[in-house]
mmCIF file of C-alpha atoms and ligand atoms in Angstrom:
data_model
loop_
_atom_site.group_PDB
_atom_site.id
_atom_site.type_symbol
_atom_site.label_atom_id
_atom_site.label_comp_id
_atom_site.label_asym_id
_atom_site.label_seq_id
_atom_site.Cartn_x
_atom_site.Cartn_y
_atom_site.Cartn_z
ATOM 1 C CA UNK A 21 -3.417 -17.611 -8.936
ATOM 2 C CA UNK A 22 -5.257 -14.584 -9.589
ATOM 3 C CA UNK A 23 -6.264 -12.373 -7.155
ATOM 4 C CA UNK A 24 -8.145 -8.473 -7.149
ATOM 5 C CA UNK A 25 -5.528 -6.575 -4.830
ATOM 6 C CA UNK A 26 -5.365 -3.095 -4.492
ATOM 7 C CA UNK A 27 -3.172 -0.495 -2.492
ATOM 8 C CA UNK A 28 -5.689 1.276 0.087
ATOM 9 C CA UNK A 29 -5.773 5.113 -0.048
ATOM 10 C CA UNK A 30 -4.544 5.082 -3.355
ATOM 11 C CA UNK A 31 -7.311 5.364 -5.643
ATOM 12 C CA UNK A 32 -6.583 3.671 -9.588
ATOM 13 C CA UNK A 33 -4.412 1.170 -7.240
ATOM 14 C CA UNK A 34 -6.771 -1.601 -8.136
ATOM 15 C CA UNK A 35 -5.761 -4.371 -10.380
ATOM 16 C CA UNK A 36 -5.767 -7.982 -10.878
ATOM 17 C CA UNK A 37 -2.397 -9.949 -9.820
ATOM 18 C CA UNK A 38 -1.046 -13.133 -9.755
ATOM 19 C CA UNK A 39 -0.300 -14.176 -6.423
ATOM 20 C CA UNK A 40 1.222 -17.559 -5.187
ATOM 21 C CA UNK A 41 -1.519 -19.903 -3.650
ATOM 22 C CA UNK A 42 -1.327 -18.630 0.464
ATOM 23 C CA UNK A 43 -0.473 -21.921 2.568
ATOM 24 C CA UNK A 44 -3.202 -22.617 5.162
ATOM 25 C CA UNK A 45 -2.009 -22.095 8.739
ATOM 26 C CA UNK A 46 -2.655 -24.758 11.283
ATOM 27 C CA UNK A 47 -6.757 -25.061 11.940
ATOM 28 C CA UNK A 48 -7.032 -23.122 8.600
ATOM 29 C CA UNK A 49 -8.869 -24.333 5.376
ATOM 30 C CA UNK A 50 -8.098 -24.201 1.938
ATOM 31 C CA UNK A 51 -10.740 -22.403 0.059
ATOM 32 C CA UNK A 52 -11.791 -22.059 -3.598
ATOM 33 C CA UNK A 53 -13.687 -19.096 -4.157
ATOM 34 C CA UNK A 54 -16.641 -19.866 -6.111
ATOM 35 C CA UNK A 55 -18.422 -16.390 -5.676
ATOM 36 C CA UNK A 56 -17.315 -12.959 -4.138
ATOM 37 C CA UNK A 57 -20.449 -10.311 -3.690
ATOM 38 C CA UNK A 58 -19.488 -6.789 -3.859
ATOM 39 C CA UNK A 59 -20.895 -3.520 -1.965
ATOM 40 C CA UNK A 60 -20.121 0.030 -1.516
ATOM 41 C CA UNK A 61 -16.980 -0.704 1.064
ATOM 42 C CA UNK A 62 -15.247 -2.613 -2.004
ATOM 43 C CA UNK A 63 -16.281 0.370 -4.130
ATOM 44 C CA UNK A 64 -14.459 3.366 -1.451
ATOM 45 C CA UNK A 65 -11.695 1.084 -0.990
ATOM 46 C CA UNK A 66 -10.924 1.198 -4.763
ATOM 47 C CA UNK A 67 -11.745 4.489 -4.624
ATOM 48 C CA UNK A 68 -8.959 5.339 -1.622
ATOM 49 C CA UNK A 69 -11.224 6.632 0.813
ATOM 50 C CA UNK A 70 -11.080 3.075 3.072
ATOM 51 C CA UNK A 71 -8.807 0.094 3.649
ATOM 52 C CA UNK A 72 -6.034 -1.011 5.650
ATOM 53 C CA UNK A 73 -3.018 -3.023 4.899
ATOM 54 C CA UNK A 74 -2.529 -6.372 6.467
ATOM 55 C CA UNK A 75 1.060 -6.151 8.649
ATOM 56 C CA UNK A 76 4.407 -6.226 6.284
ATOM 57 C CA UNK A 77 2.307 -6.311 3.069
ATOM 58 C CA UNK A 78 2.104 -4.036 0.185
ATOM 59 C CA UNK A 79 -1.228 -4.473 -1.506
ATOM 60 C CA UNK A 80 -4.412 -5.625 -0.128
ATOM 61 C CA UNK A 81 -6.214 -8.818 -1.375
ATOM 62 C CA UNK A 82 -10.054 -7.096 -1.541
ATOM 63 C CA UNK A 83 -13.538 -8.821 -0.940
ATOM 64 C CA UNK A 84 -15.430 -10.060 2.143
ATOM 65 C CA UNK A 85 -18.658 -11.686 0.961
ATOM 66 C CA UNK A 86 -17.082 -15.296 0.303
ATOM 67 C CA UNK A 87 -19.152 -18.238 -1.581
ATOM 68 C CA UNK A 88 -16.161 -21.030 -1.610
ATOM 69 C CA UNK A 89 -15.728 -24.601 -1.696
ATOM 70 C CA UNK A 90 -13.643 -26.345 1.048
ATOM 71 C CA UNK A 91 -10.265 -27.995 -0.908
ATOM 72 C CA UNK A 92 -8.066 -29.176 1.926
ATOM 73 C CA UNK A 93 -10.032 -28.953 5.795
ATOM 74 C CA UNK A 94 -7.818 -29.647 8.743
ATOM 75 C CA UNK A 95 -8.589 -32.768 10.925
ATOM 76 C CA UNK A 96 -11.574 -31.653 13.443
ATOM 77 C CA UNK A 97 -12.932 -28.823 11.068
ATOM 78 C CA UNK A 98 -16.881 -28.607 11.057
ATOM 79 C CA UNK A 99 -16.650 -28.443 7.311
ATOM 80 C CA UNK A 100 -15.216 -31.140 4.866
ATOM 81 C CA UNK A 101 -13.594 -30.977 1.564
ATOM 82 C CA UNK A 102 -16.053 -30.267 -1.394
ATOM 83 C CA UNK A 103 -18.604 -28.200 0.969
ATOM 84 C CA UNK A 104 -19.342 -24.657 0.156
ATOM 85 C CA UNK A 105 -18.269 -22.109 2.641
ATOM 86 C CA UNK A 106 -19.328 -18.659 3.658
ATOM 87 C CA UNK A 107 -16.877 -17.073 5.486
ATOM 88 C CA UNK A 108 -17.105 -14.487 8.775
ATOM 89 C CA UNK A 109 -15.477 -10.523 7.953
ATOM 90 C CA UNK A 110 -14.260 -9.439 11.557
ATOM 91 C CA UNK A 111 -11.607 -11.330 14.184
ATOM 92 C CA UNK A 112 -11.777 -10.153 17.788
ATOM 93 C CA UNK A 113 -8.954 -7.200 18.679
ATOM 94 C CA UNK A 114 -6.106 -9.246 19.936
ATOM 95 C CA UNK A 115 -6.329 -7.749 23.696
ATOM 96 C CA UNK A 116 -9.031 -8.866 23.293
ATOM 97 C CA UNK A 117 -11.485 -6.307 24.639
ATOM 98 C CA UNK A 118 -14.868 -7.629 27.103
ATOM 99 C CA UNK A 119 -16.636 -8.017 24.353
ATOM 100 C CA UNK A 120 -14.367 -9.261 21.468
ATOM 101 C CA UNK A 121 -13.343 -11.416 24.844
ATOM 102 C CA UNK A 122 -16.991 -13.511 24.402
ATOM 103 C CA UNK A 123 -16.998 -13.986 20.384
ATOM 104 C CA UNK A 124 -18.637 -10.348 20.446
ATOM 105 C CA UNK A 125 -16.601 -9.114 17.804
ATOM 106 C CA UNK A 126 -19.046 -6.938 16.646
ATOM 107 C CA UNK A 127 -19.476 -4.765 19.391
ATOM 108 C CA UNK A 128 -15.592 -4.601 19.693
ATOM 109 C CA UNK A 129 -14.849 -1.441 22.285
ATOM 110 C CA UNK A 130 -11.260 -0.629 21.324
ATOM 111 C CA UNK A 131 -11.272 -0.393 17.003
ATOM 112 C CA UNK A 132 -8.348 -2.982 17.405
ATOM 113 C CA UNK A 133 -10.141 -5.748 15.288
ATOM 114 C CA UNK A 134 -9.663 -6.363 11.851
ATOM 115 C CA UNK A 135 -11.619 -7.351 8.829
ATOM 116 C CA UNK A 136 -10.637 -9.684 5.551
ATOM 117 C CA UNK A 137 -10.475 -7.998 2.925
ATOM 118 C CA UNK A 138 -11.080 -4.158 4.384
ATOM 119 C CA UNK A 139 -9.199 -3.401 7.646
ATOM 120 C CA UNK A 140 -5.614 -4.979 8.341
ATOM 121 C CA UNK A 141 -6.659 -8.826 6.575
ATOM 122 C CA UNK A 142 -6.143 -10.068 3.360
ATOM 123 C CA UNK A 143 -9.545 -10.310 1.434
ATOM 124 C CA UNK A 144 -11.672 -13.279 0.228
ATOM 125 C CA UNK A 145 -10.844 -11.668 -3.991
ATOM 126 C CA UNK A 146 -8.385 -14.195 -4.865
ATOM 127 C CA UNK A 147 -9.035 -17.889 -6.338
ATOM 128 C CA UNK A 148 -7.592 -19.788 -3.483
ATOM 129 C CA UNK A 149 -8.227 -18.647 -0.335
ATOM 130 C CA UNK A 150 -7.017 -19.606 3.437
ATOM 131 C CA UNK A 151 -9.952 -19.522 6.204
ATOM 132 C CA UNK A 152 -9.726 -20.077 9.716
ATOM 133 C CA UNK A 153 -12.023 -22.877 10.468
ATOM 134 C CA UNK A 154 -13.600 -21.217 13.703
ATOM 135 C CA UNK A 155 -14.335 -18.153 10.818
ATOM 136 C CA UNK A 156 -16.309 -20.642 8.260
ATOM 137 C CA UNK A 157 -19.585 -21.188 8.042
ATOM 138 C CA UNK A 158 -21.225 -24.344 6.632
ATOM 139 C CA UNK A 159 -24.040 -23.256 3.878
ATOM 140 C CA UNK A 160 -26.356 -25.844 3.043
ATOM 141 C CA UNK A 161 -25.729 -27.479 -0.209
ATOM 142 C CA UNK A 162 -29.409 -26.663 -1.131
ATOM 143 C CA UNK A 163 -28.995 -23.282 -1.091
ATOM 144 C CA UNK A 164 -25.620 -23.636 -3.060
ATOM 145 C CA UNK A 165 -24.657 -20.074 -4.750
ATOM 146 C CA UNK A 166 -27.206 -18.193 -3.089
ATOM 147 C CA UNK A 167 -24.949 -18.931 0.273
ATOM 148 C CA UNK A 168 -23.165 -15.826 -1.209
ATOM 149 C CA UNK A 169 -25.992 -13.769 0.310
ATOM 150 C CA UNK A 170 -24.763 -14.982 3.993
ATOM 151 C CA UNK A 171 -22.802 -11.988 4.305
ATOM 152 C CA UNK A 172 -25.102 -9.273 3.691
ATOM 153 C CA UNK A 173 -28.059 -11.134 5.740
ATOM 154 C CA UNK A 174 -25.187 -11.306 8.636
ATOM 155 C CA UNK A 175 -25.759 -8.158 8.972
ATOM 156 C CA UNK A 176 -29.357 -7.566 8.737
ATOM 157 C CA UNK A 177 -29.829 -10.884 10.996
ATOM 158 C CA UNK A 178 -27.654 -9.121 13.686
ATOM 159 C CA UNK A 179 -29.562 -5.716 13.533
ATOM 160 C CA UNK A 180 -32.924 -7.614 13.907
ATOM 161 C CA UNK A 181 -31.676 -9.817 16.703
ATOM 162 C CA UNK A 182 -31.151 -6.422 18.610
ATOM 163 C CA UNK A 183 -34.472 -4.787 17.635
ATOM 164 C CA UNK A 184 -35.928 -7.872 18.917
ATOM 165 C CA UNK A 185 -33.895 -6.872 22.034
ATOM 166 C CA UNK A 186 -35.310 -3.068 21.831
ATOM 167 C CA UNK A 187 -38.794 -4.443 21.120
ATOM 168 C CA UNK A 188 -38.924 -6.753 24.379
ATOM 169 C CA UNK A 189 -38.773 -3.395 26.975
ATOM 170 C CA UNK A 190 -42.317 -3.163 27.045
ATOM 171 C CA UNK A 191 -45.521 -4.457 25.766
ATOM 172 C CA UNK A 192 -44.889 -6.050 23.219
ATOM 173 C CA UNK A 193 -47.304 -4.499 20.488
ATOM 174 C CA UNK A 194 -45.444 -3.843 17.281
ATOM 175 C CA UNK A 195 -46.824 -4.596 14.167
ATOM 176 C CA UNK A 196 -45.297 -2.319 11.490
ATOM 177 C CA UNK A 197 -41.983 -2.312 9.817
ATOM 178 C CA UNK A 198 -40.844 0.207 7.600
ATOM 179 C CA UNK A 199 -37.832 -0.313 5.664
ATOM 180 C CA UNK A 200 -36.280 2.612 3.635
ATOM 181 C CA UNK A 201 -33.567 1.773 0.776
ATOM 182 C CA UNK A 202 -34.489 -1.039 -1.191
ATOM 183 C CA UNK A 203 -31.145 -2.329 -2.287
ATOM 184 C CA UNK A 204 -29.536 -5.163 -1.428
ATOM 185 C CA UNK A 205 -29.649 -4.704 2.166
ATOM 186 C CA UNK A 206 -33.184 -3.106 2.828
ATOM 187 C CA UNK A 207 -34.413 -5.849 0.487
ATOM 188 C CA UNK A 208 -32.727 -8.510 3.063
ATOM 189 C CA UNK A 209 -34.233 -6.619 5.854
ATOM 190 C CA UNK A 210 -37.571 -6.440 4.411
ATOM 191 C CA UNK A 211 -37.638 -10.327 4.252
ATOM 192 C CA UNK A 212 -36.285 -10.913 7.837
ATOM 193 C CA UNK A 213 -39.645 -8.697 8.694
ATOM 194 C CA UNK A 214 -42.024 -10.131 6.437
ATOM 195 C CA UNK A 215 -40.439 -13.718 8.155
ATOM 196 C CA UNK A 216 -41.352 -12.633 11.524
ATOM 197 C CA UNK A 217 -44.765 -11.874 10.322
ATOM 198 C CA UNK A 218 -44.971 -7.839 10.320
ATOM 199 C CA UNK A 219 -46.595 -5.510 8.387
ATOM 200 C CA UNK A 220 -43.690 -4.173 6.242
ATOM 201 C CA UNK A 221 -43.335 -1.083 3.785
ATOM 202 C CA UNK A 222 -40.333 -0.316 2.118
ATOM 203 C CA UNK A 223 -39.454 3.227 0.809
ATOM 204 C CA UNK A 224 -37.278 3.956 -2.123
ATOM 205 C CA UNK A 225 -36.758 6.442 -4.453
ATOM 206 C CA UNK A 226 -37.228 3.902 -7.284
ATOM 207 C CA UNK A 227 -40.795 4.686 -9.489
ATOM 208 C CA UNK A 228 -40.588 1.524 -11.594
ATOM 209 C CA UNK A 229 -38.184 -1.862 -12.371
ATOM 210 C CA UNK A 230 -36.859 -5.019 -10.190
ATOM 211 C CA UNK A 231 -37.166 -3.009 -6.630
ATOM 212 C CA UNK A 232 -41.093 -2.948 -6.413
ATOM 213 C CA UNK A 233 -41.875 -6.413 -7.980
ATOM 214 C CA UNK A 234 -39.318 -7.341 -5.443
ATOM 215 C CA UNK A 235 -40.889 -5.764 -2.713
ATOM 216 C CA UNK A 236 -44.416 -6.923 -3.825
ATOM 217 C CA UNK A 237 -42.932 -10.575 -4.240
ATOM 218 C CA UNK A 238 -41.872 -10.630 -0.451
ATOM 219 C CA UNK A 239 -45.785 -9.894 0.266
ATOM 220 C CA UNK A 240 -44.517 -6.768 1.152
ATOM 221 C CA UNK A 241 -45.865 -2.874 -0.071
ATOM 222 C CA UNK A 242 -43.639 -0.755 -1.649
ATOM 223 C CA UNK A 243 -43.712 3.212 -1.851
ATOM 224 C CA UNK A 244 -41.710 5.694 -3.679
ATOM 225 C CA UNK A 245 -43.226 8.782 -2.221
ATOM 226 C CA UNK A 246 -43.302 11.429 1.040
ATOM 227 C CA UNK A 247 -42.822 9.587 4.355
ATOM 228 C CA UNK A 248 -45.311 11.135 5.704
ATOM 229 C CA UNK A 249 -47.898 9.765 3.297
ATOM 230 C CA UNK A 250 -47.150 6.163 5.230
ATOM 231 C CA UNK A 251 -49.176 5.028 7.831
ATOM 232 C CA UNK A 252 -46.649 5.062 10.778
ATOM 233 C CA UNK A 253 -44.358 2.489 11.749
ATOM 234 C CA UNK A 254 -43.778 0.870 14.977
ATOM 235 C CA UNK A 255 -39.925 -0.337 13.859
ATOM 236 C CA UNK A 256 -38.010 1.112 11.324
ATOM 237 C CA UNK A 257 -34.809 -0.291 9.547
ATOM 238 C CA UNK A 258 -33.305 2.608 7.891
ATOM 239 C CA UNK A 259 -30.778 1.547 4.797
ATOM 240 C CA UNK A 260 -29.572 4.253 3.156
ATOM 241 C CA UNK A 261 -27.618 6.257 5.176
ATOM 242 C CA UNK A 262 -28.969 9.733 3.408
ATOM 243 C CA UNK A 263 -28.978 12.312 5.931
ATOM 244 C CA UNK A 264 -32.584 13.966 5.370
ATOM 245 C CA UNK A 265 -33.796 9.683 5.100
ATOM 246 C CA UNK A 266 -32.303 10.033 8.564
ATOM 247 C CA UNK A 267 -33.929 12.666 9.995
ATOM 248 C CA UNK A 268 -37.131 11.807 8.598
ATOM 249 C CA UNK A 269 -37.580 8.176 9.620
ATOM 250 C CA UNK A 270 -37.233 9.380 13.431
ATOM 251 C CA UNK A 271 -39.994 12.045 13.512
ATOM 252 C CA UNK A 272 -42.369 9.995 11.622
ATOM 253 C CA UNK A 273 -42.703 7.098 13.685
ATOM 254 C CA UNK A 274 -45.608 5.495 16.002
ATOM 255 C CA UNK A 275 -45.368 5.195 19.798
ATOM 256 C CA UNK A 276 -42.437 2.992 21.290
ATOM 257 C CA UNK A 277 -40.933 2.783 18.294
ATOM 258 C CA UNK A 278 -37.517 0.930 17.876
ATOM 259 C CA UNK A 279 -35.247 3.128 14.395
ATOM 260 C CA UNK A 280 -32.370 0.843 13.327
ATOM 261 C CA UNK A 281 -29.581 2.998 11.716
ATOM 262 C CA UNK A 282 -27.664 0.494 9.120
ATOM 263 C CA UNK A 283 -26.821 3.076 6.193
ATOM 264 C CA UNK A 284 -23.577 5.269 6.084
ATOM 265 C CA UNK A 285 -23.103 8.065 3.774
ATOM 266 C CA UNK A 286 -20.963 11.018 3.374
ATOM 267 C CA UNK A 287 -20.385 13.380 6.309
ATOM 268 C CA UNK A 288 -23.458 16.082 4.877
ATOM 269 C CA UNK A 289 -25.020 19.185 7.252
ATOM 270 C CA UNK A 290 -28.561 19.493 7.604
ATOM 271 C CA UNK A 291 -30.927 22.083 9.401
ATOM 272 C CA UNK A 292 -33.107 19.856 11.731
ATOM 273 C CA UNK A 293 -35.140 21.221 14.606
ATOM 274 C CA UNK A 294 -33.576 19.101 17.292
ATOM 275 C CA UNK A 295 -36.200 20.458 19.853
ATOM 276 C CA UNK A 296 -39.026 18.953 17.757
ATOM 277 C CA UNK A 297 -36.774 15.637 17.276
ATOM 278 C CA UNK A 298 -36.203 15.610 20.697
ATOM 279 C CA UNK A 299 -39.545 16.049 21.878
ATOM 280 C CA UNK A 300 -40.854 13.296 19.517
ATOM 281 C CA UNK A 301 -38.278 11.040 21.013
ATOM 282 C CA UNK A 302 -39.478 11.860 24.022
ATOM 283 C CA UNK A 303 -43.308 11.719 24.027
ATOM 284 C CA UNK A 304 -43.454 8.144 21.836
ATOM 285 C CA UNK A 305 -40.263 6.570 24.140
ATOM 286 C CA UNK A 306 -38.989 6.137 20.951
ATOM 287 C CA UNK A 307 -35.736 4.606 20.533
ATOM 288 C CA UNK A 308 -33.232 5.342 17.868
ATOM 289 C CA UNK A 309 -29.858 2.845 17.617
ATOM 290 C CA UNK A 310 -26.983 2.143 15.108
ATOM 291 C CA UNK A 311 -26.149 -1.619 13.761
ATOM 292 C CA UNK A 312 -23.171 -2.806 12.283
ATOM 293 C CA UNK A 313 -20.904 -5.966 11.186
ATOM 294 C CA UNK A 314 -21.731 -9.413 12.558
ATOM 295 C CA UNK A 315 -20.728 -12.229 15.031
ATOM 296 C CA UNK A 316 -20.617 -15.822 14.293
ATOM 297 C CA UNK A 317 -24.231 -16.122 15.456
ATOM 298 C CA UNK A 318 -25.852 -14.039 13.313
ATOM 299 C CA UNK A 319 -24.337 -15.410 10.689
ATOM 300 C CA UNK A 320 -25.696 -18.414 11.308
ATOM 301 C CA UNK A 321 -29.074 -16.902 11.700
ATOM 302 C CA UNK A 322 -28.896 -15.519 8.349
ATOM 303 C CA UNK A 323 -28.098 -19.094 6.452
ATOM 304 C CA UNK A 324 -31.141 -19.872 8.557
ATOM 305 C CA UNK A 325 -33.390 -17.137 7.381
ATOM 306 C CA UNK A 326 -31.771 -17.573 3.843
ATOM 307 C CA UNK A 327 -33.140 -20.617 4.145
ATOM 308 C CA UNK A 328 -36.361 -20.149 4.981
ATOM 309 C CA UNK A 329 -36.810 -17.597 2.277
ATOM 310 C CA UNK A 330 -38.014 -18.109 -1.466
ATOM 311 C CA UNK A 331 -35.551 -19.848 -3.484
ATOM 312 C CA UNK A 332 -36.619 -18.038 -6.928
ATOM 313 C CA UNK A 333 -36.970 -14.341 -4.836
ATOM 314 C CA UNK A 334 -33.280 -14.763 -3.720
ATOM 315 C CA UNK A 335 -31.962 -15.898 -6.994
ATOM 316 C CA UNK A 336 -33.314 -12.259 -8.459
ATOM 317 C CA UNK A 337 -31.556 -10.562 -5.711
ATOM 318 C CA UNK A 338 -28.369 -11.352 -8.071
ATOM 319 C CA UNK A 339 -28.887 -9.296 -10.536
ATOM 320 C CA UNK A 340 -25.213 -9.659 -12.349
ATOM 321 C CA UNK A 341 -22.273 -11.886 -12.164
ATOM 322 C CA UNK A 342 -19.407 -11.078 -13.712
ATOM 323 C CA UNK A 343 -16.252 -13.592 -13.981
ATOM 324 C CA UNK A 344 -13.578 -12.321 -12.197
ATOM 325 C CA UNK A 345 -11.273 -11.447 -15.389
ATOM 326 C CA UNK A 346 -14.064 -8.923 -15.791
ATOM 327 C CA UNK A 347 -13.694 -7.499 -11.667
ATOM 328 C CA UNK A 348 -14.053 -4.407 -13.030
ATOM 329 C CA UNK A 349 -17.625 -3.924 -14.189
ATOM 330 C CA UNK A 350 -18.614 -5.775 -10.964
ATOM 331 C CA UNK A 351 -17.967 -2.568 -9.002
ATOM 332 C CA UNK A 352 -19.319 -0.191 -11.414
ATOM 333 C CA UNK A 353 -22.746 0.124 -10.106
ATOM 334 C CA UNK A 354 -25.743 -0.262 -12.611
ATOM 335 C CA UNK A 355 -29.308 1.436 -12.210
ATOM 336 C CA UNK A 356 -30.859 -1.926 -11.932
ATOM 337 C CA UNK A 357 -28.533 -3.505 -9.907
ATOM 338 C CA UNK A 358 -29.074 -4.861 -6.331
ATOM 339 C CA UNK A 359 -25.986 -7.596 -5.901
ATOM 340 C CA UNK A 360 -23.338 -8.368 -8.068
ATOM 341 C CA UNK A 361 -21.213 -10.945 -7.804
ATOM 342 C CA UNK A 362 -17.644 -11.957 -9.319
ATOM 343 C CA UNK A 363 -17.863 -15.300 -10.467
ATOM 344 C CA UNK A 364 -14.104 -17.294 -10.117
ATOM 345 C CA UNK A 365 -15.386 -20.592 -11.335
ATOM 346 C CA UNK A 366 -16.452 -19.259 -14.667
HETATM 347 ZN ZN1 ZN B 425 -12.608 -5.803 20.817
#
């Protein structure tokens, strides 16, 4: 079978090899990948600058947004053969620490855990796949290829489920989201606010193309210019990692408000006047906190919200699918792009 493996830190490594079909372990399914979303991890880990080998191996099978189809399931699996899959990124360390101890893999404490397809796991890339049951997650034969979105929205669903958290510490009185970064990932987080009935502006550089029809589509406004032309937000969700994006989302906020960090960028050195950030902090009880990865639950909450959302809208998040012999134009990023997906079924 084919498979897109590549040797981390070695950038040029990438390339598409046949690999025997793996044999599923006991509790383990047999998976056919039907669709594998890419993102800028896949695109540093070709690049050398991420990745870890799994134990005794030599190349690492890439990709961790899995769309499959269940071929062989193990007696007492959730799923059956012939249902479509979406499978979770992270195990739990193996100490396990407190919180990888409680399926809060996630917030893992130690850096032990691992991740398919990026850190110490073999990769969803590859036409046959093997999947822990306890890792799958059942999509809805309804939503069918857009289940492919599941792993993205994992991790928009778990940042929301803690500025829910945030939001609860005191009256309750938030009404506007700003989102910044209209991508894939701002776009997801722009629906799970527009779902939970906020105001919501998102902020990209963008002037023109797919990005503000999207945005307008969701019910939601979309601005291309000076933060500080926006009325000010009571939660922000900032997705782009860009340093001065950064700096600006937390001194232009309204009181109590709850900043979401979800972008990472290059390391990059900025003059900021951390008095005045400070103080801002300080005066609104603003709160600013980083997100990242995804338990079990929140993947679960973002089938749901997947759901819930506009079949059609979803549909023109994919913006390309490539079949897999083609792997390589899938991580070459286009202007209009906001997910691209490697088709193996083709
Ligand atoms: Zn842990």
């Amino acid at each position: 079978m084919r498979a897109i493996t590549v040797v981390p830190g070695e950038p040029g490594s990438a390339e598409l090899a046949d690999l025997p079909e793996p044999e599923p372990g006991p509790g383990d399914l047999l998976v056919e990948v039907v669709l594998l979303g890419v993102c800028g991890t896949d695109r540093e880990i070709v690049e050398g600058v991420h990745g870890e080998l799994a134990e005794g191996r030599e190349r690492l099978v890439l990709g961790h947004e899995l769309l499959g189809r269940v071929r062989e399931a193990p007696e007492g699996a959730d799923v059956d053969r012939g249902e479509l899959v979406a499978g979770i990124v992270r195990r739990p360390d193996p100490v396990p620490c407190p919180c990888c101890a409680r399926g809060e893999w996630d917030m893992c404490r130690n850096g032990l855990y691992t991740e398919r397809g990026i850190k110490g796991r073999d990769g969803y890339g590859a036409e046959v796949v093997t999947l822990e049951s306890e890792f799958a997650v059942a999509v809805d034969p309804g939503l069918g290829d857009l289940g492919v979105l599941i792993e993205p929205a994992s991790v928009l669903a778990k940042a929301w489920e803690q500025i829910d958290r945030i939001r609860g510490r005191a009256c309750d009185a938030h009404e506007r989201v700003l989102v910044t970064g209209a991508g894939p990932i701002g776009l997801l987080a722009a629906l799970m606010a527009v779902q939970r009935d906020f105001e919501v502006h998102v902020l990209d550089r963008a002037e023109s193309g797919i990005k503000p029809r999207l945005v307008r589509e969701l019910g939601a406004q979309y601005h291309s210019g000076a933060i500080e032309k926006l009325p000010p937000p009571d939660v922000v969700v900032e997705c782009t990692g860009v340093a001065e994006v950064v700096t600006d989302v937390m001194l232009h906020t309204g009181p109590n408000a709850v900043v979401c960090l979800t972008g990472v960028a290059p390391s990059r050195t900025l003059s900021v006047d951390v008095g005045a950030l400070n103080n801002e902090l300080v005066f609104e009880n603003d709160v600013v906190f980083g997100s990242v990865n995804a338990n079990r639950s929140h993947f679960e909450q973002a089938a749901a919200a997947l759901q819930a959302a506009d079949r059609d809208w979803l549909a023109r998040l994919i913006t390309r699918r490539v079949p897999l012999e083609r792997w390589e134009d899938a991580l070459a990023k286009g202007d209009d792009d906001i997910k691209v997906v490697i088709q193996f079924d083709a």
